[in-house]
Every structure is written in structure tokens, then in C-alpha cells.
Amino acid sequence: MLKGRRNICGRESVTVLCAKPDSGVTLKSRPPSDTADTRKIWRSPVMEEIYGLSFLVLFSLSAIGGVILRRHLHEEHLSKENMEAVRLVTGLLVSFAALILSLQLSTSRAEFDAASKDRSTYAAHLASLDQCLRDLSKRMEPTRQLLRRYTAAVIVSTWPDEPAPQVKTLLDTKDMPLMGEDTVLAGMMNRIGLAIDSFEATDGISKNIAARCQLDYRAALTGRWAVIEDTHAPSGVSFTLIISFWLALVFLSFGLQISHRLLSKIVLAIGVVCISSVMFVITDLKIPYGGFFGISSISMRDALADMNRD
């Protein structure tokens, strides 16, 4: 599952200290990478404002450009026949744009809902794994503590702007990537799996519970990778740029067609704001753990609260 050198624990790991679950060793995360820095920039509030304003500015300039161009065109270019041709082409563009925008919005929302569901399922698997370790043996208490620290570290690294849980992670999470895989967190899950695999059951009941814990651990790993892969979904940047250029041409044609009356300009401005907001929503939904529609940390915090109960 993980690539890297083989450590003395007998499994492959990456830059993770091989220590017993109850040793309390402080693990150090990997140095910040370019990918992590890029993800932090991608999720920064400043970038969110830029995303929204960029569409508004682009479409506004296109509409204003059309209005200015109309003023400088000779009257023969504004004849009834020419304007009718412009309206026909604009109607075709608007029809295609409406279809593409509706499909893109639906797809983005479906991907966001899937990522949110995967996060909730993952939290449930972690809580179920903790309960199984609780039922297995008191000897698994150090492993449960490691699982709690892991869950707290995930919360802190994924939602750094929210209050940290009241659980000491013993990790430096500030350089962890906001989305995707992290070698330190992977190493912690690897140690939890090693502890479960190395547990020696003394009776039939313990064997059954240990087998259930192994199944819960595999389910947690599957859920973890589902959450990681959700953040690697295609962003469709090129597609967004093409659609933006397309819509800019539409607003340019709108500017050519409207009269110089105030009401026409107000209606055009309303259209610019509405389409800009739709494009912003589509773009923002592509960022599952940032922006105005970011996935909530409630499910992970509920799982951690269940782990902390007596």
C-alpha cells in the first residue's frame, strides 16, 4: 500500500518512526512540499474571492465592451437584418451555454455530495474500529489512543481554521497537506494495523472480535483512500476557461444588442451577476475542503467524541 523503504517493523513505511503504540513517541511530519503549498494557496480565502471576482470582471468587461463597440459602429452595421443575425447566433450560444452550465452544476454537486458521503462513512468506520478495539481487550488501549490521535490530527490538518480538538496529537500538523495523502498519517494507520494483526487471542470470543477488528480496519483503510481520491477528482480548469470565454462572447453580443436606456443596462448587469454567481458555485464545489460549500468536520468530530467516551 505504501511505497518506501522497509523498516524493522516488517512493513513498508515512509519516514515514520517504528515505535510501540504505547511509547508516546512524537512523530515528525515530512517537510512541506510544493504540492502542499499549492493546495494551501488553492484553499486560501483570498483565492476564493479572486475566483468569484474574476468571473464578474470578465463578464462585465465583455458586456461593457459590447456597449462601447455599439457606439462606435456605423449605423449600417446596426441594421435590422444584421441585428437579427446577431440575435440568431446569440440565441444558439445561449441555448448551448444553458445546457452546459446546468450539466456542469449538476456534476459538480454530485461530486461534492459523494465526497461528503465518503467523509461521513470514513468517520463511521473509524468510530466502529475504536469500538471494536474497546471490546477486544484492555491491552488495546494504547492502540485506541493512537487512533484518537490520528483522528484528531486529521481534523486539525483538514480544517486548520477551526478550533483544534481537545486531544494531543503529538504531531506537527502545520506542514501536512490540506488534501490528499500524508505519510505520517499513513504511518499511524499502519501501526494500528500492526497492533491488530499482532494481537494474540486467548479464547474463541477474542478471536471473533479480533477478526471483526481486522474487517473494521480494512473498511477504515478503504474509506480513507476514498476520501483521498475524492480530492484528486479532475478540476476541469481547461473546461472552465473555455466556458468562461464562451460566456464572455455571449455577453459581448448582449452589449451589442441592448439600447442605451438605463433599464436595458440594469437587466444586462443582473444577467452578468447571475451567470458569474453560477460559475463561482460550480468552481467552488470543485474544492471539497475549502470555500463557501466546504465539507463539514462534524462527522469526524462526532467520531472523535465517541472515541473519548468512557
Coordinates of C-alpha atoms in Angstrom, one line a residue:
M1 CA 0.0 0.0 0.0
L2 CA 2.7 2.4 0.9
K3 CA 6.0 2.8 -1.1
G4 CA 9.3 3.3 0.6
R5 CA 12.0 1.6 2.5
R6 CA 11.2 -1.5 4.7
N7 CA 11.6 -0.7 8.4
I8 CA 12.3 -3.0 11.2
C9 CA 8.6 -3.5 11.9
G10 CA 8.4 -5.7 8.9
R11 CA 6.1 -3.5 6.8
E12 CA 6.8 -0.8 4.3
S13 CA 6.6 2.7 5.7
V14 CA 7.8 6.2 4.8
T15 CA 9.7 8.5 7.2
V16 CA 7.8 7.1 10.2
L17 CA 9.5 6.1 13.5
C18 CA 9.0 2.5 14.3
A19 CA 7.7 2.6 17.9
K20 CA 5.3 0.6 20.0
P21 CA 1.8 2.0 20.2
D22 CA 2.2 2.9 23.9
S23 CA 5.6 4.5 23.5
G24 CA 4.3 8.1 23.2
V25 CA 7.0 8.9 20.6
T26 CA 6.4 12.2 18.9
L27 CA 6.3 11.8 15.2
K28 CA 7.5 14.5 12.9
S29 CA 5.7 15.1 9.6
R30 CA 7.5 15.4 6.3
P31 CA 8.8 18.7 5.1
P32 CA 6.3 20.9 3.3
S33 CA 6.2 20.0 -0.4
D34 CA 5.3 22.1 -3.4
T35 CA 2.1 20.1 -3.7
A36 CA 1.1 21.0 -0.1
D37 CA 1.9 24.7 -0.7
T38 CA -0.2 24.6 -3.9
R39 CA -3.1 23.1 -2.0
K40 CA -2.9 25.7 0.7
I41 CA -3.0 28.5 -1.9
W42 CA -5.9 26.8 -3.7
R43 CA -7.9 26.8 -0.4
S44 CA -6.9 30.3 0.8
P45 CA -9.8 32.8 1.4
V46 CA -8.1 35.3 -0.9
M47 CA -8.2 32.8 -3.8
E48 CA -11.9 32.2 -3.1
E49 CA -12.5 35.9 -3.6
I50 CA -10.4 36.0 -6.7
Y51 CA -12.4 33.1 -8.2
G52 CA -15.7 35.0 -7.7
L53 CA -14.5 38.4 -8.8
S54 CA -12.7 37.0 -11.9
F55 CA -15.9 35.8 -13.5
L56 CA -17.7 39.0 -12.5
V57 CA -14.9 41.2 -14.0
L58 CA -14.6 39.1 -17.2
F59 CA -18.3 39.1 -18.0
S60 CA -18.7 42.8 -17.0
L61 CA -15.9 43.8 -19.3
S62 CA -17.4 41.7 -22.1
A63 CA -20.8 43.4 -21.7
I64 CA -19.2 46.9 -21.5
G65 CA -17.1 46.1 -24.5
G66 CA -20.2 45.3 -26.5
V67 CA -21.9 48.5 -25.4
I68 CA -18.8 50.6 -26.3
L69 CA -18.5 48.8 -29.7
R70 CA -22.1 49.5 -30.5
R71 CA -21.5 53.2 -30.0
H72 CA -18.6 53.2 -32.5
L73 CA -20.2 51.1 -35.2
H74 CA -21.7 52.8 -38.2
E75 CA -25.5 52.8 -38.5
E76 CA -25.3 50.4 -41.5
H77 CA -23.9 47.8 -39.2
L78 CA -26.8 48.1 -36.9
S79 CA -29.4 47.5 -39.5
K80 CA -32.4 45.3 -38.8
E81 CA -31.0 42.4 -40.9
N82 CA -27.6 42.5 -39.2
M83 CA -29.1 42.7 -35.7
E84 CA -31.4 39.8 -36.5
A85 CA -28.4 37.7 -37.5
V86 CA -26.6 38.6 -34.3
R87 CA -29.7 37.6 -32.3
L88 CA -29.9 34.2 -34.0
V89 CA -26.2 33.4 -33.2
T90 CA -26.6 34.7 -29.7
G91 CA -29.7 32.5 -29.2
L92 CA -27.7 29.5 -30.3
L93 CA -24.9 30.3 -27.9
V94 CA -27.3 30.9 -25.0
S95 CA -29.0 27.6 -25.6
F96 CA -25.7 25.7 -25.5
A97 CA -24.5 27.7 -22.6
A98 CA -27.6 27.0 -20.5
L99 CA -27.3 23.3 -21.3
I100 CA -23.6 23.1 -20.4
L101 CA -24.0 25.2 -17.2
S102 CA -26.9 23.0 -15.9
L103 CA -24.9 19.8 -16.6
Q104 CA -21.7 21.2 -15.1
L105 CA -23.6 22.4 -12.0
S106 CA -25.3 19.0 -11.6
T107 CA -22.0 17.2 -12.0
S108 CA -20.1 19.4 -9.5
R109 CA -22.9 19.0 -6.9
A110 CA -22.9 15.2 -7.4
E111 CA -19.2 15.0 -6.9
F112 CA -19.4 17.2 -3.8
D113 CA -22.2 15.1 -2.3
A114 CA -20.2 12.0 -3.0
A115 CA -17.1 13.4 -1.2
S116 CA -19.2 14.5 1.7
K117 CA -20.8 11.0 2.0
D118 CA -17.3 9.4 1.8
R119 CA -16.1 11.6 4.6
S120 CA -19.1 10.6 6.8
T121 CA -18.7 7.0 6.0
Y122 CA -15.0 7.2 6.9
A123 CA -15.8 8.8 10.2
A124 CA -18.2 6.0 10.9
H125 CA -15.6 3.3 10.1
L126 CA -13.1 5.0 12.5
A127 CA -15.7 5.1 15.3
S128 CA -16.6 1.4 14.6
L129 CA -12.9 0.4 14.7
D130 CA -12.5 2.2 18.0
Q131 CA -15.5 0.4 19.5
C132 CA -14.1 -3.0 18.3
L133 CA -10.7 -2.3 19.9
R134 CA -12.6 -1.3 23.1
D135 CA -14.4 -4.7 23.1
L136 CA -11.3 -6.7 22.2
S137 CA -9.1 -6.1 25.2
K138 CA -7.8 -3.5 27.6
R139 CA -4.4 -4.3 26.1
M140 CA -5.5 -2.4 23.0
E141 CA -5.9 0.9 24.9
P142 CA -2.6 2.2 23.6
T143 CA -3.8 1.4 20.0
R144 CA -7.1 3.3 20.8
Q145 CA -5.1 6.3 22.0
L146 CA -3.1 6.2 18.7
L147 CA -6.4 6.0 16.8
R148 CA -7.7 9.1 18.7
R149 CA -4.5 11.0 18.0
Y150 CA -4.8 10.0 14.3
T151 CA -8.4 11.2 14.1
A152 CA -7.5 14.5 15.9
A153 CA -4.6 15.0 13.5
V154 CA -6.9 14.5 10.5
I155 CA -9.3 17.1 11.9
V156 CA -6.5 19.7 12.5
S157 CA -4.8 19.2 9.2
T158 CA -8.0 19.1 7.1
W159 CA -9.8 22.0 8.8
P160 CA -6.9 24.2 10.1
D161 CA -9.1 27.3 10.5
E162 CA -11.4 25.5 13.0
P163 CA -10.7 25.0 16.7
A164 CA -8.5 22.1 17.4
P165 CA -9.9 19.0 19.3
Q166 CA -9.0 18.6 22.9
V167 CA -6.7 15.7 22.1
K168 CA -3.0 15.9 21.9
T169 CA -1.9 14.7 18.5
L170 CA 1.9 14.8 19.3
L171 CA 2.3 15.8 15.6
D172 CA 3.4 18.8 13.7
T173 CA 0.3 19.2 11.5
K174 CA 1.0 22.7 10.1
D175 CA 3.0 21.3 7.2
M176 CA 0.6 18.5 6.4
P177 CA -1.2 18.8 3.1
L178 CA -4.7 20.1 3.4
M179 CA -6.0 17.4 1.0
G180 CA -4.7 14.1 -0.2
E181 CA -2.2 11.7 1.2
D182 CA 0.2 12.3 4.1
T183 CA 3.0 9.9 5.0
V184 CA 2.8 10.5 8.8
L185 CA -0.9 9.8 9.0
A186 CA -0.4 6.8 6.8
G187 CA 2.3 5.5 9.2
M188 CA -0.1 5.9 12.1
M189 CA -2.7 3.8 10.4
N190 CA -0.1 1.3 9.5
R191 CA 0.9 1.0 13.2
I192 CA -2.8 0.5 14.2
G193 CA -3.0 -2.4 11.6
L194 CA 0.2 -3.9 13.0
A195 CA -1.2 -3.8 16.5
I196 CA -4.4 -5.6 15.5
D197 CA -2.5 -8.2 13.4
S198 CA -0.1 -8.9 16.3
F199 CA -2.9 -9.4 18.9
E200 CA -2.9 -12.9 20.3
A201 CA -6.4 -14.1 21.2
T202 CA -6.7 -16.4 24.1
D203 CA -10.2 -17.7 23.6
G204 CA -12.9 -18.1 20.9
I205 CA -14.6 -14.8 21.7
S206 CA -11.4 -12.9 21.4
K207 CA -10.6 -14.5 18.1
N208 CA -14.0 -13.5 16.7
I209 CA -13.6 -9.9 18.0
A210 CA -10.1 -9.7 16.6
A211 CA -11.4 -10.9 13.2
R212 CA -14.1 -8.2 13.3
C213 CA -11.5 -5.6 14.2
Q214 CA -9.4 -6.6 11.1
L215 CA -12.5 -6.2 9.0
D216 CA -13.2 -2.8 10.5
Y217 CA -9.6 -1.8 9.9
R218 CA -9.8 -2.7 6.3
A219 CA -13.1 -0.8 6.0
A220 CA -11.4 2.2 7.5
L221 CA -8.5 2.0 5.1
T222 CA -10.9 1.7 2.2
G223 CA -12.8 4.8 3.5
R224 CA -9.5 6.6 3.9
W225 CA -8.5 6.1 0.3
A226 CA -12.0 7.0 -0.9
V227 CA -11.6 10.4 0.9
I228 CA -8.1 10.9 -0.6
E229 CA -9.2 10.1 -4.1
D230 CA -12.2 12.4 -3.8
T231 CA -9.7 15.3 -3.6
H232 CA -7.9 14.1 -6.7
A233 CA -11.0 14.5 -8.9
P234 CA -10.4 16.3 -12.2
S235 CA -10.8 20.1 -11.6
G236 CA -11.8 20.8 -15.2
V237 CA -9.8 24.0 -15.3
S238 CA -9.4 24.0 -19.1
F239 CA -13.1 23.3 -19.5
T240 CA -14.0 26.2 -17.1
L241 CA -11.7 28.5 -19.1
I242 CA -13.4 27.5 -22.4
I243 CA -16.9 28.0 -20.9
S244 CA -15.8 31.4 -19.5
F245 CA -14.6 32.5 -22.9
W246 CA -17.8 31.3 -24.4
L247 CA -19.9 33.2 -21.9
A248 CA -17.8 36.3 -22.4
L249 CA -18.7 36.2 -26.1
V250 CA -22.4 35.9 -25.2
F251 CA -22.3 39.0 -23.0
L252 CA -20.3 40.8 -25.7
S253 CA -23.2 40.1 -28.1
F254 CA -25.7 41.2 -25.5
G255 CA -23.9 44.5 -25.2
L256 CA -24.1 45.0 -29.0
Q257 CA -27.9 44.4 -28.9
I258 CA -29.2 46.4 -26.0
S259 CA -30.3 50.0 -26.3
H260 CA -28.7 52.9 -24.4
R261 CA -31.6 53.1 -21.9
L262 CA -31.0 52.6 -18.2
L263 CA -33.4 49.7 -17.8
S264 CA -31.6 47.7 -20.5
K265 CA -28.3 48.2 -18.8
I266 CA -29.7 47.2 -15.4
V267 CA -31.1 44.0 -16.9
L268 CA -27.8 43.2 -18.5
A269 CA -26.0 43.8 -15.2
I270 CA -28.4 41.4 -13.5
G271 CA -27.5 38.8 -16.1
V272 CA -23.8 39.3 -15.5
V273 CA -24.2 38.9 -11.7
C274 CA -26.4 35.8 -12.1
I275 CA -24.1 33.9 -14.5
S276 CA -21.0 34.9 -12.5
S277 CA -22.5 33.5 -9.4
V278 CA -23.3 30.2 -11.1
M279 CA -19.8 29.9 -12.4
F280 CA -18.5 30.6 -8.9
V281 CA -20.7 27.9 -7.4
I282 CA -19.5 25.4 -10.0
T283 CA -15.9 26.3 -9.3
D284 CA -16.3 26.3 -5.5
L285 CA -18.0 22.9 -5.4
K286 CA -14.8 21.5 -7.0
I287 CA -13.0 22.4 -3.8
P288 CA -14.5 19.9 -1.3
Y289 CA -12.5 21.1 1.8
G290 CA -12.5 24.8 1.2
G291 CA -14.6 27.7 0.1
F292 CA -18.2 28.5 1.0
F293 CA -19.5 25.0 0.4
G294 CA -16.7 23.1 2.1
I295 CA -17.4 19.7 3.7
S296 CA -18.1 20.0 7.4
S297 CA -15.9 18.5 10.1
I298 CA -18.9 17.5 12.2
S299 CA -18.8 13.8 11.3
M300 CA -15.1 13.4 12.2
R301 CA -15.6 15.4 15.4
D302 CA -18.6 13.2 16.3
A303 CA -16.4 10.1 15.8
L304 CA -13.7 11.5 18.0
A305 CA -16.2 12.4 20.7
D306 CA -17.4 8.8 20.6
M307 CA -13.8 7.6 20.9
N308 CA -13.3 9.8 24.0
R309 CA -16.3 8.5 25.9
D310 CA -15.7 6.2 28.9

